[in-house]
Amino acid sequence: MSFHLNYFSLVRPSILDNENLREPQKLAYMDLYRHFLEQKSTRDAVVILPTGAGKTGVIALSPYRISEGRVLIITPQLVIKDHVLESLDPTEPENFWLKRKVFPSYEYLPNVTEYDKDTHLEELEQSNIVILNIHKLSMKYRNSLLTKVNNEFFDMIIIDEAHHSPADTWQNALNYFSRAKVIKLTGTPFRADRKPIEGRVVTNYRLGRAMTDKIVKTLENFKLIQEKLYLTIDNNPNKRFTIEQIRSQGIKDEDFINRSVALSQECNRQIIIESINALNKKRLGTDVPHKIIGVACSIEHANQIKDLYQEYKLRAEIIHSKMDKDARKEVLINIENHRCDVIIHVAMLGEGYDHPYLSIAAIFRPFRSLAPYSQFIGRILRCIPDNEARKPSDNIGTVIAHRDLGLDGLWKEYQNEDKISKIIETVKAQEKEERKLEHHLSDKYKKDIAEIEIGGEIIIESEYYDLTDLVKENEIYEQELNKKIVAFKEMLPNSNEEEIRKFILTQNKPQNTNPLLKNIKKYRIMVRDNFNRKIHQDIPAELITEFNVEKEGRDFANLRLTKDYRWITNNDQYDNAAIIAVLLNSIMKNTFGSRDKWNLQDYFRAEEYLEKVVDQLRTMLKSSLRKR
């Protein structure tokens, strides 16, 4: 629709009676409506939702019938900003409002702009929603938004991951837009400085409830206990101690023990073997592309872990903050398109990265406080969609760590995270130790560690976060499976139990009977050529004919595109056909990566996505051409 300042009061979104929205999203919207409109409160509203429960959806819904003007969405880091922008981009066919059927079509969506140094004031004035990273509000930033607009420009401010909000930059922005309604969303009930988040908590939808309601995965924590573990200090065989001896005699502190275990190749290998066992078990009898996410102490440590995973023939990727933008983007594309089995990160994939197929969290480093520990575990909380999950265990996330990393206390706190006041006090006490640990988790710190020698058996203890219905369903599922295994063994007494399990589960998978798959290379080339022809010839011709324009014209240059694609319509050398072809090519590359790396499944996914993109493009063209 064309720009209206009071857009959020004019349109009629489907919210409360919308079966495609999650319960916490509807509850949060009702609580915000009550807070600002019925109670007419001027206090900041705080919404607490766990990772995976739909915070981005709450952001998308919050302004409707509540905001009387423009909305500013502030994120604390680029990964979160990019996720929010992608979810709320009207030109994206999978944007939240259309995907969840809040609105029936593109025409009803708001005007959304990402603010950066190239954004013009006119574009801001024509926007219903402006999204930016917090640094774009800093007065140290030459093009700070605070220097571009007046203090009444926004009627509502939404802060994502609000536990970051006490920093001076956040507070200066809130002070500048002091008349705006403020909504703070977080999954963590304490701020960056460990004080309570300022405002009134209107929604507090806790993790245990989200698990019970099957909105996030249930968690099972596996603890690896080495029967015999010795630390040799200073490379001196006469200084060989058990962990119990080191503790009782006060030879070294707990940090030394945890760090030595974290950087021990033997202990790392144990975690790797158990995580691979968990991955193989999850993947057996299902098409769900489950993956492992690991967290390492340093970049060098991550490379060592990657090498170990590759020894077991798994496709492993590393991502860290020192990689250049293009390299990081390629890794993320490989994850999204299931071209890797393991992703190992170093202080990178924290808040804001959501990939539901991350199902196993392998911890290779110690933590000292709950916030970073819970943020990492949060990466495996997002549920596998109902139409994809084939067995209960698909939505049970697995956490794996060595006992002597010293994480038991944090797991217990994580289980009791609803006891907010107690947690805040605990985390305050832990903050100093976490800062010290972060400093020590550098490449230089590895110099002060013990050599590890292991012996005896490895003992594995496991514990569920909570005994949800999904846990009970999984137990029944395993019991029925074991009955079938026993029956097979009675008929074939010399058979291997794991082979029987594999046989039973694979019988449930649909078999592909396409005769062309007998020559898979030839089939892939046929699919590739057909896909390329669609993008370069068929679709441009269809749209040019449908909208009755000339191929050589530039009618399609009026498309309202995001900054990532605006260069296409701004290029005077591109006619209508070229605009469509180049745009579709660019979208496919940004979504699936370079086509020379695509396999057959990539083409199938791209074909399906292309249909959605073209449908959205058709709607956008109708809107842009109508305005000529």
XYZ file of C-alpha atoms in Angstrom:
628
model
C 0.000 0.000 0.000
C 1.103 3.622 -0.449
C 2.597 5.353 2.573
C 0.296 6.451 5.399
C 1.734 7.816 8.631
C -1.105 6.192 10.590
C -0.782 2.873 8.703
C -0.788 0.790 11.911
C -4.210 2.177 12.824
C -5.709 1.745 9.338
C -5.047 -1.912 8.489
C -6.715 -4.958 10.038
C -4.191 -7.710 10.752
C -5.255 -11.244 11.663
C -3.768 -11.835 15.118
C -5.923 -13.262 17.907
C -7.844 -15.696 15.706
C -4.799 -16.606 13.603
C -3.928 -20.308 13.930
C -0.561 -19.696 12.286
C 0.715 -17.621 15.202
C 2.241 -19.122 18.331
C 0.522 -18.772 21.682
C 3.298 -16.605 23.243
C 3.091 -14.222 20.278
C -0.644 -13.721 20.787
C -0.231 -13.428 24.564
C 2.530 -10.843 24.219
C 0.433 -8.811 21.765
C -2.575 -8.838 24.125
C -0.373 -7.849 27.075
C 1.141 -4.951 25.111
C -2.288 -3.794 23.923
C -3.546 -3.828 27.510
C -0.442 -2.028 28.807
C -0.415 0.860 26.328
C -4.087 1.287 25.376
C -6.272 -0.046 28.176
C -4.020 0.908 31.073
C -2.555 3.889 29.167
C 0.808 3.245 30.803
C 3.820 5.355 29.858
C 6.312 2.860 31.325
C 8.528 0.765 29.093
C 6.959 -2.640 28.424
C 9.232 -5.684 28.859
C 8.455 -8.968 27.085
C 10.453 -12.042 28.163
C 10.388 -14.940 25.707
C 12.875 -17.825 25.416
C 14.930 -18.386 22.276
C 12.793 -20.033 19.603
C 9.445 -18.858 20.982
C 8.999 -16.146 18.347
C 10.423 -12.803 19.467
C 10.719 -11.577 15.868
C 7.021 -12.291 15.410
C 6.204 -10.208 18.473
C 8.241 -7.365 16.961
C 6.235 -7.656 13.736
C 2.860 -7.673 15.519
C 3.453 -5.125 18.283
C 2.771 -1.857 16.387
C -0.693 -2.775 15.053
C -3.504 -0.801 16.694
C -0.947 0.426 19.282
C 1.461 2.693 17.371
C 0.134 5.960 15.978
C 3.108 6.617 13.721
C 6.498 5.312 12.657
C 8.291 2.491 14.468
C 12.028 2.194 15.131
C 13.463 -1.301 15.686
C 16.880 -1.368 17.364
C 19.106 -4.446 17.436
C 22.371 -4.905 19.369
C 24.452 -6.581 16.642
C 24.561 -7.225 12.901
C 23.539 -10.905 13.010
C 20.329 -10.016 14.865
C 19.693 -7.003 12.624
C 20.054 -9.098 9.477
C 17.674 -11.748 10.861
C 15.025 -9.164 11.809
C 15.415 -7.378 8.473
C 15.028 -10.588 6.497
C 11.931 -11.582 8.503
C 10.287 -8.163 8.029
C 11.347 -7.437 4.443
C 8.098 -6.940 2.448
C 9.856 -8.024 -0.757
C 10.825 -11.365 0.779
C 8.125 -13.999 0.016
C 8.826 -15.692 3.368
C 8.407 -12.504 5.418
C 6.641 -12.963 8.735
C 3.343 -11.250 7.876
C 2.721 -13.337 4.759
C 4.178 -16.592 6.053
C 1.976 -16.472 9.168
C -1.025 -15.143 7.220
C -1.266 -11.944 9.257
C -2.071 -10.297 5.915
C -3.263 -11.948 2.696
C -0.915 -10.187 0.259
C 1.925 -7.750 -0.336
C -0.302 -4.676 -0.742
C -1.175 -4.656 2.963
C 2.428 -4.670 4.209
C 4.213 -1.690 5.769
C 7.055 0.250 4.170
C 10.261 -1.037 5.798
C 13.707 0.577 5.532
C 17.107 -0.432 6.878
C 18.944 2.690 8.010
C 22.555 3.195 6.938
C 24.765 6.037 5.717
C 23.177 5.927 2.240
C 19.578 6.256 3.485
C 17.940 9.537 2.453
C 15.604 11.524 4.696
C 12.852 11.116 2.080
C 13.112 7.327 2.440
C 12.823 7.599 6.225
C 9.786 9.861 5.908
C 8.105 7.300 3.610
C 8.769 4.422 6.024
C 6.464 2.847 8.594
C 9.301 0.791 10.091
C 12.997 1.665 10.300
C 15.477 -1.039 11.354
C 19.044 -0.397 12.453
C 21.911 -1.670 14.517
C 22.479 0.228 17.779
C 25.777 1.684 16.523
C 23.861 3.728 13.939
C 22.394 5.721 16.867
C 25.745 6.601 18.420
C 26.732 10.260 18.236
C 30.247 8.980 17.436
C 28.816 7.674 14.149
C 29.034 10.503 11.613
C 25.648 9.635 10.108
C 23.856 8.908 13.379
C 20.085 8.698 12.958
C 19.742 11.125 15.876
C 21.177 13.854 13.637
C 18.751 13.087 10.785
C 15.295 13.176 12.397
C 13.512 15.149 15.101
C 12.724 13.662 18.514
C 9.045 13.035 17.645
C 9.790 11.157 14.422
C 8.961 7.751 15.952
C 5.872 6.864 17.973
C 7.198 3.453 19.049
C 10.648 2.019 19.717
C 11.186 -1.750 19.871
C 14.457 -3.003 21.334
C 15.456 -6.581 20.507
C 17.645 -8.446 23.039
C 16.955 -5.692 25.553
C 19.407 -6.977 28.155
C 21.971 -4.947 26.167
C 19.952 -1.734 26.669
C 21.672 0.022 29.606
C 24.699 1.065 27.513
C 25.024 4.823 27.012
C 24.144 4.617 23.295
C 20.859 2.871 24.035
C 19.975 5.263 26.818
C 20.829 8.351 24.757
C 18.493 7.124 22.014
C 15.654 6.479 24.488
C 16.188 9.895 26.052
C 16.120 11.574 22.621
C 12.868 9.840 21.584
C 11.468 10.270 25.091
C 7.800 10.463 24.035
C 7.831 7.187 22.134
C 6.246 4.009 23.455
C 9.083 1.585 24.285
C 8.946 -2.208 24.025
C 11.898 -4.304 25.201
C 12.158 -7.951 24.181
C 14.577 -10.406 25.724
C 15.076 -14.043 26.614
C 17.395 -13.101 29.477
C 15.893 -11.583 32.639
C 18.901 -9.404 33.437
C 20.721 -6.573 31.709
C 24.298 -6.414 30.502
C 25.270 -4.768 33.809
C 23.292 -7.429 35.773
C 20.604 -5.009 36.938
C 16.892 -5.618 36.316
C 15.680 -4.464 32.897
C 14.006 -1.089 33.363
C 10.272 -1.151 32.716
C 7.246 -3.255 33.547
C 7.342 -6.951 32.666
C 4.061 -7.455 30.806
C 4.821 -10.955 29.461
C 7.024 -13.583 31.060
C 6.756 -16.769 29.021
C 9.337 -19.077 30.528
C 11.423 -21.775 28.877
C 9.824 -24.656 30.785
C 6.387 -23.616 29.574
C 7.635 -23.289 25.994
C 8.957 -26.853 26.167
C 5.721 -28.153 27.647
C 3.774 -26.405 24.875
C 6.161 -27.877 22.241
C 7.101 -24.411 21.026
C 10.809 -25.139 21.512
C 12.779 -28.361 21.649
C 12.989 -30.336 24.871
C 16.593 -30.666 26.072
C 18.610 -33.660 27.217
C 21.991 -32.996 28.820
C 24.752 -35.610 28.414
C 27.721 -35.490 30.793
C 30.860 -37.444 29.891
C 32.781 -38.812 32.888
C 36.217 -40.341 32.362
C 36.836 -43.179 34.818
C 40.569 -42.346 35.052
C 41.928 -38.931 34.149
C 45.415 -37.694 35.020
C 46.998 -34.264 34.600
C 50.758 -34.065 34.037
C 52.037 -30.618 35.010
C 55.070 -28.845 33.495
C 55.727 -31.883 31.245
C 57.155 -33.567 34.319
C 56.072 -37.243 34.651
C 56.705 -36.961 38.396
C 53.987 -34.310 38.577
C 51.113 -36.575 37.550
C 47.894 -36.080 39.501
C 44.245 -36.973 39.414
C 41.786 -34.092 39.410
C 40.775 -35.008 42.959
C 44.409 -34.741 44.099
C 44.842 -31.347 42.431
C 41.727 -30.054 44.182
C 42.375 -31.550 47.617
C 46.038 -30.472 47.690
C 45.357 -27.052 46.204
C 47.991 -27.586 43.495
C 46.053 -25.621 40.848
C 42.736 -23.789 40.710
C 39.522 -24.948 39.036
C 40.137 -22.717 36.046
C 43.379 -24.579 35.301
C 41.583 -27.944 35.416
C 38.724 -26.810 33.175
C 41.051 -25.202 30.678
C 43.336 -28.247 30.485
C 40.349 -30.511 29.820
C 38.943 -28.074 27.230
C 42.179 -28.057 25.231
C 42.893 -31.771 25.609
C 42.688 -33.589 22.274
C 41.680 -36.794 24.085
C 38.753 -35.101 25.852
C 37.763 -33.270 22.671
C 37.706 -36.560 20.808
C 35.379 -38.079 23.421
C 32.911 -35.213 22.979
C 33.196 -35.520 19.204
C 32.542 -39.288 19.205
C 29.498 -38.914 21.450
C 28.117 -36.002 19.394
C 28.513 -38.044 16.190
C 26.727 -40.983 17.841
C 23.881 -38.630 18.761
C 23.798 -37.206 15.215
C 23.697 -40.640 13.599
C 20.909 -41.746 15.929
C 18.851 -38.625 15.154
C 19.339 -38.936 11.396
C 18.462 -42.616 11.286
C 14.997 -43.160 9.808
C 14.350 -39.487 9.046
C 15.029 -36.943 6.309
C 15.566 -34.151 8.843
C 19.076 -32.686 8.234
C 20.107 -32.572 11.890
C 23.425 -30.843 12.579
C 25.950 -30.387 15.382
C 26.946 -26.947 16.635
C 30.147 -26.731 18.651
C 31.703 -23.897 20.635
C 35.501 -23.649 20.920
C 37.955 -21.698 23.067
C 39.787 -19.974 20.210
C 40.175 -19.978 16.431
C 43.128 -22.360 16.652
C 41.123 -24.653 18.931
C 38.200 -24.555 16.479
C 40.495 -25.643 13.653
C 41.726 -28.578 15.750
C 38.131 -29.637 16.457
C 37.260 -29.291 12.758
C 40.163 -31.586 11.855
C 38.948 -34.189 14.360
C 35.409 -34.146 12.953
C 36.799 -34.492 9.446
C 38.729 -37.584 10.570
C 35.277 -39.150 11.026
C 34.229 -38.023 7.516
C 31.882 -35.272 8.656
C 31.627 -31.994 6.749
C 32.700 -29.355 9.256
C 32.733 -25.556 8.967
C 34.179 -22.857 11.232
C 32.792 -19.355 11.740
C 34.316 -16.569 13.814
C 34.282 -12.784 14.023
C 37.664 -12.329 12.317
C 36.485 -13.848 9.028
C 35.716 -11.387 6.248
C 32.079 -10.747 5.361
C 32.046 -12.845 2.184
C 33.650 -15.851 3.892
C 31.114 -15.696 6.742
C 28.262 -15.398 4.270
C 29.442 -18.482 2.375
C 29.600 -20.502 5.608
C 26.072 -19.419 6.575
C 24.763 -20.318 3.095
C 26.360 -23.770 3.443
C 24.652 -24.243 6.815
C 21.253 -23.108 5.562
C 21.487 -25.371 2.519
C 22.643 -28.456 4.458
C 26.136 -28.625 2.964
C 27.747 -29.242 6.337
C 27.180 -31.565 9.288
C 29.017 -29.580 11.954
C 29.439 -25.856 12.559
C 32.059 -24.780 15.108
C 31.950 -21.188 16.251
C 34.121 -18.874 18.294
C 32.142 -15.983 19.787
C 30.053 -15.646 16.626
C 26.752 -17.553 16.449
C 25.275 -16.278 19.695
C 22.053 -14.331 19.836
C 20.116 -13.834 16.660
C 21.088 -16.896 14.651
C 18.234 -19.334 14.184
C 18.527 -22.606 12.268
C 16.085 -25.289 13.487
C 18.266 -28.173 12.281
C 20.951 -27.417 14.856
C 20.012 -30.237 17.226
C 23.207 -31.173 19.085
C 25.233 -28.687 21.144
C 28.800 -29.894 21.671
C 30.585 -27.817 24.315
C 34.386 -27.713 24.072
C 35.027 -24.754 26.371
C 34.278 -23.799 29.974
C 31.779 -21.062 30.887
C 31.579 -19.104 34.117
C 28.207 -17.362 33.846
C 24.718 -18.312 32.746
C 24.200 -15.731 29.981
C 26.734 -17.011 27.386
C 26.066 -20.640 28.379
C 22.317 -20.278 27.883
C 22.796 -18.299 24.654
C 24.827 -21.156 23.192
C 22.322 -23.822 24.225
C 19.627 -21.577 22.792
C 20.988 -22.261 19.311
C 19.478 -25.777 19.404
C 16.101 -24.807 20.878
C 14.238 -23.907 17.696
C 11.737 -26.631 16.768
C 11.801 -28.763 13.646
C 8.530 -27.945 11.816
C 5.692 -30.426 12.454
C 5.433 -31.324 8.787
C 9.114 -32.371 8.761
C 9.575 -34.113 12.114
C 9.168 -37.891 11.746
C 9.856 -39.111 15.286
C 9.708 -37.560 18.792
C 13.490 -37.352 19.148
C 13.629 -34.942 16.191
C 12.564 -32.235 18.643
C 14.731 -33.256 21.574
C 17.927 -31.206 21.572
C 21.081 -32.855 22.885
C 23.712 -31.039 24.973
C 27.074 -32.811 25.309
C 30.013 -31.769 27.487
C 32.786 -33.263 29.586
C 32.066 -33.243 33.322
C 35.442 -31.674 34.091
C 34.664 -28.547 32.088
C 32.833 -27.531 35.261
C 29.398 -26.854 33.744
C 27.181 -28.768 36.203
C 26.273 -25.668 38.190
C 25.262 -23.716 35.078
C 23.043 -26.567 33.853
C 21.243 -26.594 37.218
C 20.794 -22.819 37.069
C 19.521 -23.127 33.504
C 16.928 -25.657 34.674
C 15.780 -23.201 37.332
C 15.948 -20.075 35.157
C 12.406 -19.105 36.130
C 13.687 -18.113 39.568
C 14.677 -14.721 38.218
C 15.771 -12.911 41.369
C 18.009 -15.770 42.452
C 19.578 -15.995 39.003
C 20.293 -12.262 38.880
C 22.195 -12.431 42.165
C 24.111 -15.520 41.027
C 25.083 -13.996 37.701
C 26.281 -10.806 39.361
C 28.715 -12.888 41.373
C 29.811 -14.802 38.266
C 30.434 -11.800 36.025
C 33.995 -11.152 37.192
C 34.956 -14.799 36.608
C 33.390 -14.797 33.117
C 35.373 -11.705 32.084
C 38.547 -13.335 33.379
C 37.752 -16.523 31.474
C 37.034 -14.660 28.222
C 40.438 -12.995 28.536
C 42.125 -16.321 29.158
C 40.408 -18.141 26.289
C 42.972 -16.778 23.894
C 45.637 -18.575 21.920
C 48.290 -17.444 24.419
C 46.504 -18.994 27.386
C 47.075 -22.540 26.164
C 50.670 -22.301 27.420
C 49.567 -22.833 31.019
C 47.752 -26.170 30.820
C 48.395 -29.753 31.869
C 48.866 -32.709 29.583
C 45.906 -35.082 29.892
C 46.161 -38.859 30.142
C 42.982 -40.931 30.223
C 42.241 -44.518 31.139
C 39.408 -46.848 32.001
C 35.885 -46.481 30.653
C 33.976 -43.393 29.646
C 30.727 -43.091 31.601
C 27.818 -41.125 30.153
C 25.134 -39.634 32.386
C 22.085 -37.912 30.934
C 19.293 -35.757 32.309
C 16.287 -34.093 30.690
C 15.640 -30.398 31.271
C 12.045 -31.342 32.066
C 9.921 -34.485 31.665
C 7.678 -33.068 28.951
C 5.063 -34.973 26.953
C 7.612 -35.191 24.141
C 9.977 -37.111 26.428
C 7.176 -39.552 27.254
C 6.280 -39.887 23.552
C 9.913 -40.628 22.785
C 10.070 -43.277 25.515
C 6.970 -45.009 24.070
C 8.464 -44.737 20.573
C 11.728 -46.362 21.746
C 9.842 -49.081 23.643
C 7.860 -50.020 20.517
C 11.029 -49.970 18.443
C 12.817 -52.229 20.940
C 9.939 -54.717 20.785
C 10.400 -54.932 17.003
C 14.165 -55.370 17.453
C 13.621 -58.217 19.949
C 11.207 -59.909 17.521
C 13.795 -59.679 14.720
C 16.519 -61.100 16.949
C 14.344 -64.090 17.813
C 14.013 -64.837 14.092
C 17.671 -63.998 13.336
C 19.619 -64.708 16.558
C 23.033 -63.918 15.042
C 22.037 -60.512 13.729
C 23.494 -57.216 14.981
C 21.115 -55.038 17.010
C 22.247 -51.770 15.432
C 21.822 -53.224 11.946
C 18.301 -54.355 12.839
C 17.473 -50.875 14.177
C 18.786 -49.297 10.997
C 16.817 -51.725 8.827
C 13.523 -51.082 10.686
C 13.863 -47.298 10.623
C 14.940 -47.070 7.001
C 11.924 -49.136 5.942
C 9.739 -46.223 7.071
C 11.483 -43.752 4.773
C 9.896 -43.121 1.371
C 11.927 -44.686 -1.430
C 12.737 -42.649 -4.534
C 11.810 -44.623 -7.638
C 12.654 -41.974 -10.253
C 14.360 -43.937 -13.103
C 16.392 -40.862 -14.092
C 18.310 -41.189 -10.809
C 20.058 -44.193 -12.339
C 22.184 -41.555 -14.099
C 22.257 -38.845 -11.462
C 24.785 -36.606 -13.253
C 22.674 -36.509 -16.401
C 19.555 -35.806 -14.333
C 21.277 -32.950 -12.472
C 22.410 -31.343 -15.737
C 18.860 -31.556 -17.115
C 17.457 -29.960 -13.967
C 20.181 -27.263 -14.061
C 19.528 -26.360 -17.701
C 15.796 -26.213 -17.113
C 16.291 -23.988 -14.039
C 18.602 -21.617 -15.939
C 16.143 -21.401 -18.820
C 13.343 -20.474 -16.431
C 15.333 -17.600 -14.942
C 16.842 -16.215 -18.143
C 13.997 -16.814 -20.601
C 10.690 -18.233 -19.411
C 9.934 -16.075 -16.370
C 11.022 -12.718 -17.897
C 8.935 -13.515 -21.009
C 5.904 -14.478 -18.906
C 6.030 -11.299 -16.814
C 6.624 -9.028 -19.813
C 3.603 -10.565 -21.558
C 1.426 -10.560 -18.448
C 2.043 -6.863 -17.730
C 1.899 -5.847 -21.396
C 5.234 -4.009 -21.494
C 8.014 -3.987 -24.077
C 11.066 -6.152 -23.515
C 13.362 -3.197 -24.324
C 11.546 -0.855 -21.931
C 12.369 -0.114 -18.294
C 8.921 -0.266 -16.732
C 10.176 -2.808 -14.167
C 12.775 -0.312 -12.888
C 10.002 1.090 -10.656
C 10.132 -2.007 -8.457
C 10.580 -1.153 -4.770
C 13.666 -3.204 -3.909
C 15.858 -3.369 -0.825
C 19.327 -1.810 -0.964
C 20.891 -5.218 -1.730
C 19.149 -5.275 -5.119
C 18.613 -1.601 -5.888
C 21.694 -1.559 -8.116
C 19.772 -3.683 -10.612
C 16.951 -1.219 -11.229
C 19.430 1.701 -11.106
C 21.445 0.256 -14.012
C 20.250 2.010 -17.177
C 21.717 -0.776 -19.308
C 19.154 -3.300 -18.029
C 15.842 -3.515 -19.890
C 12.712 -5.206 -18.480
C 13.904 -8.716 -19.339
C 17.380 -8.146 -17.904
C 15.994 -6.638 -14.679
C 13.965 -9.773 -13.997
C 16.724 -12.207 -14.963
C 19.477 -10.428 -13.002
C 17.205 -9.965 -9.984
C 16.218 -13.650 -9.861
C 19.817 -14.735 -10.366
C 20.978 -12.476 -7.524
C 18.250 -13.686 -5.156
C 19.107 -17.314 -5.867
C 22.831 -16.700 -5.303
C 22.255 -14.841 -2.040
C 19.992 -17.630 -0.811
C 21.712 -20.787 -2.074
C 25.253 -19.684 -2.946
C 27.149 -20.074 -6.232
C 25.349 -22.435 -8.591
C 28.507 -24.371 -9.451
C 28.302 -25.868 -5.944
C 24.636 -26.905 -6.105
C 23.680 -30.549 -5.886
C 20.388 -32.052 -7.015
C 18.617 -31.309 -3.722
C 19.763 -27.674 -3.920
C 18.044 -27.361 -7.307
C 14.843 -28.880 -5.896
C 14.842 -26.421 -2.974
C 15.659 -23.536 -5.316
C 12.798 -24.505 -7.678
C 10.365 -24.435 -4.786
C 11.695 -21.119 -3.522
C 11.706 -19.620 -7.025
C 7.940 -20.142 -7.267
C 7.436 -18.120 -4.073
C 9.806 -15.387 -5.267
C 8.008 -15.050 -8.598
C 4.587 -14.912 -6.903
C 5.859 -12.115 -4.658
C 7.500 -10.381 -7.628
C 4.230 -10.517 -9.563
C 2.434 -8.775 -6.675
C 5.171 -6.153 -6.405
C 4.976 -5.445 -10.132
C 1.225 -4.934 -9.939
C 1.759 -2.403 -7.153
C 4.637 -0.526 -8.849
C 3.041 -0.366 -12.301
C -0.263 0.827 -10.869
C 1.536 3.903 -9.486
C 2.933 4.984 -12.874
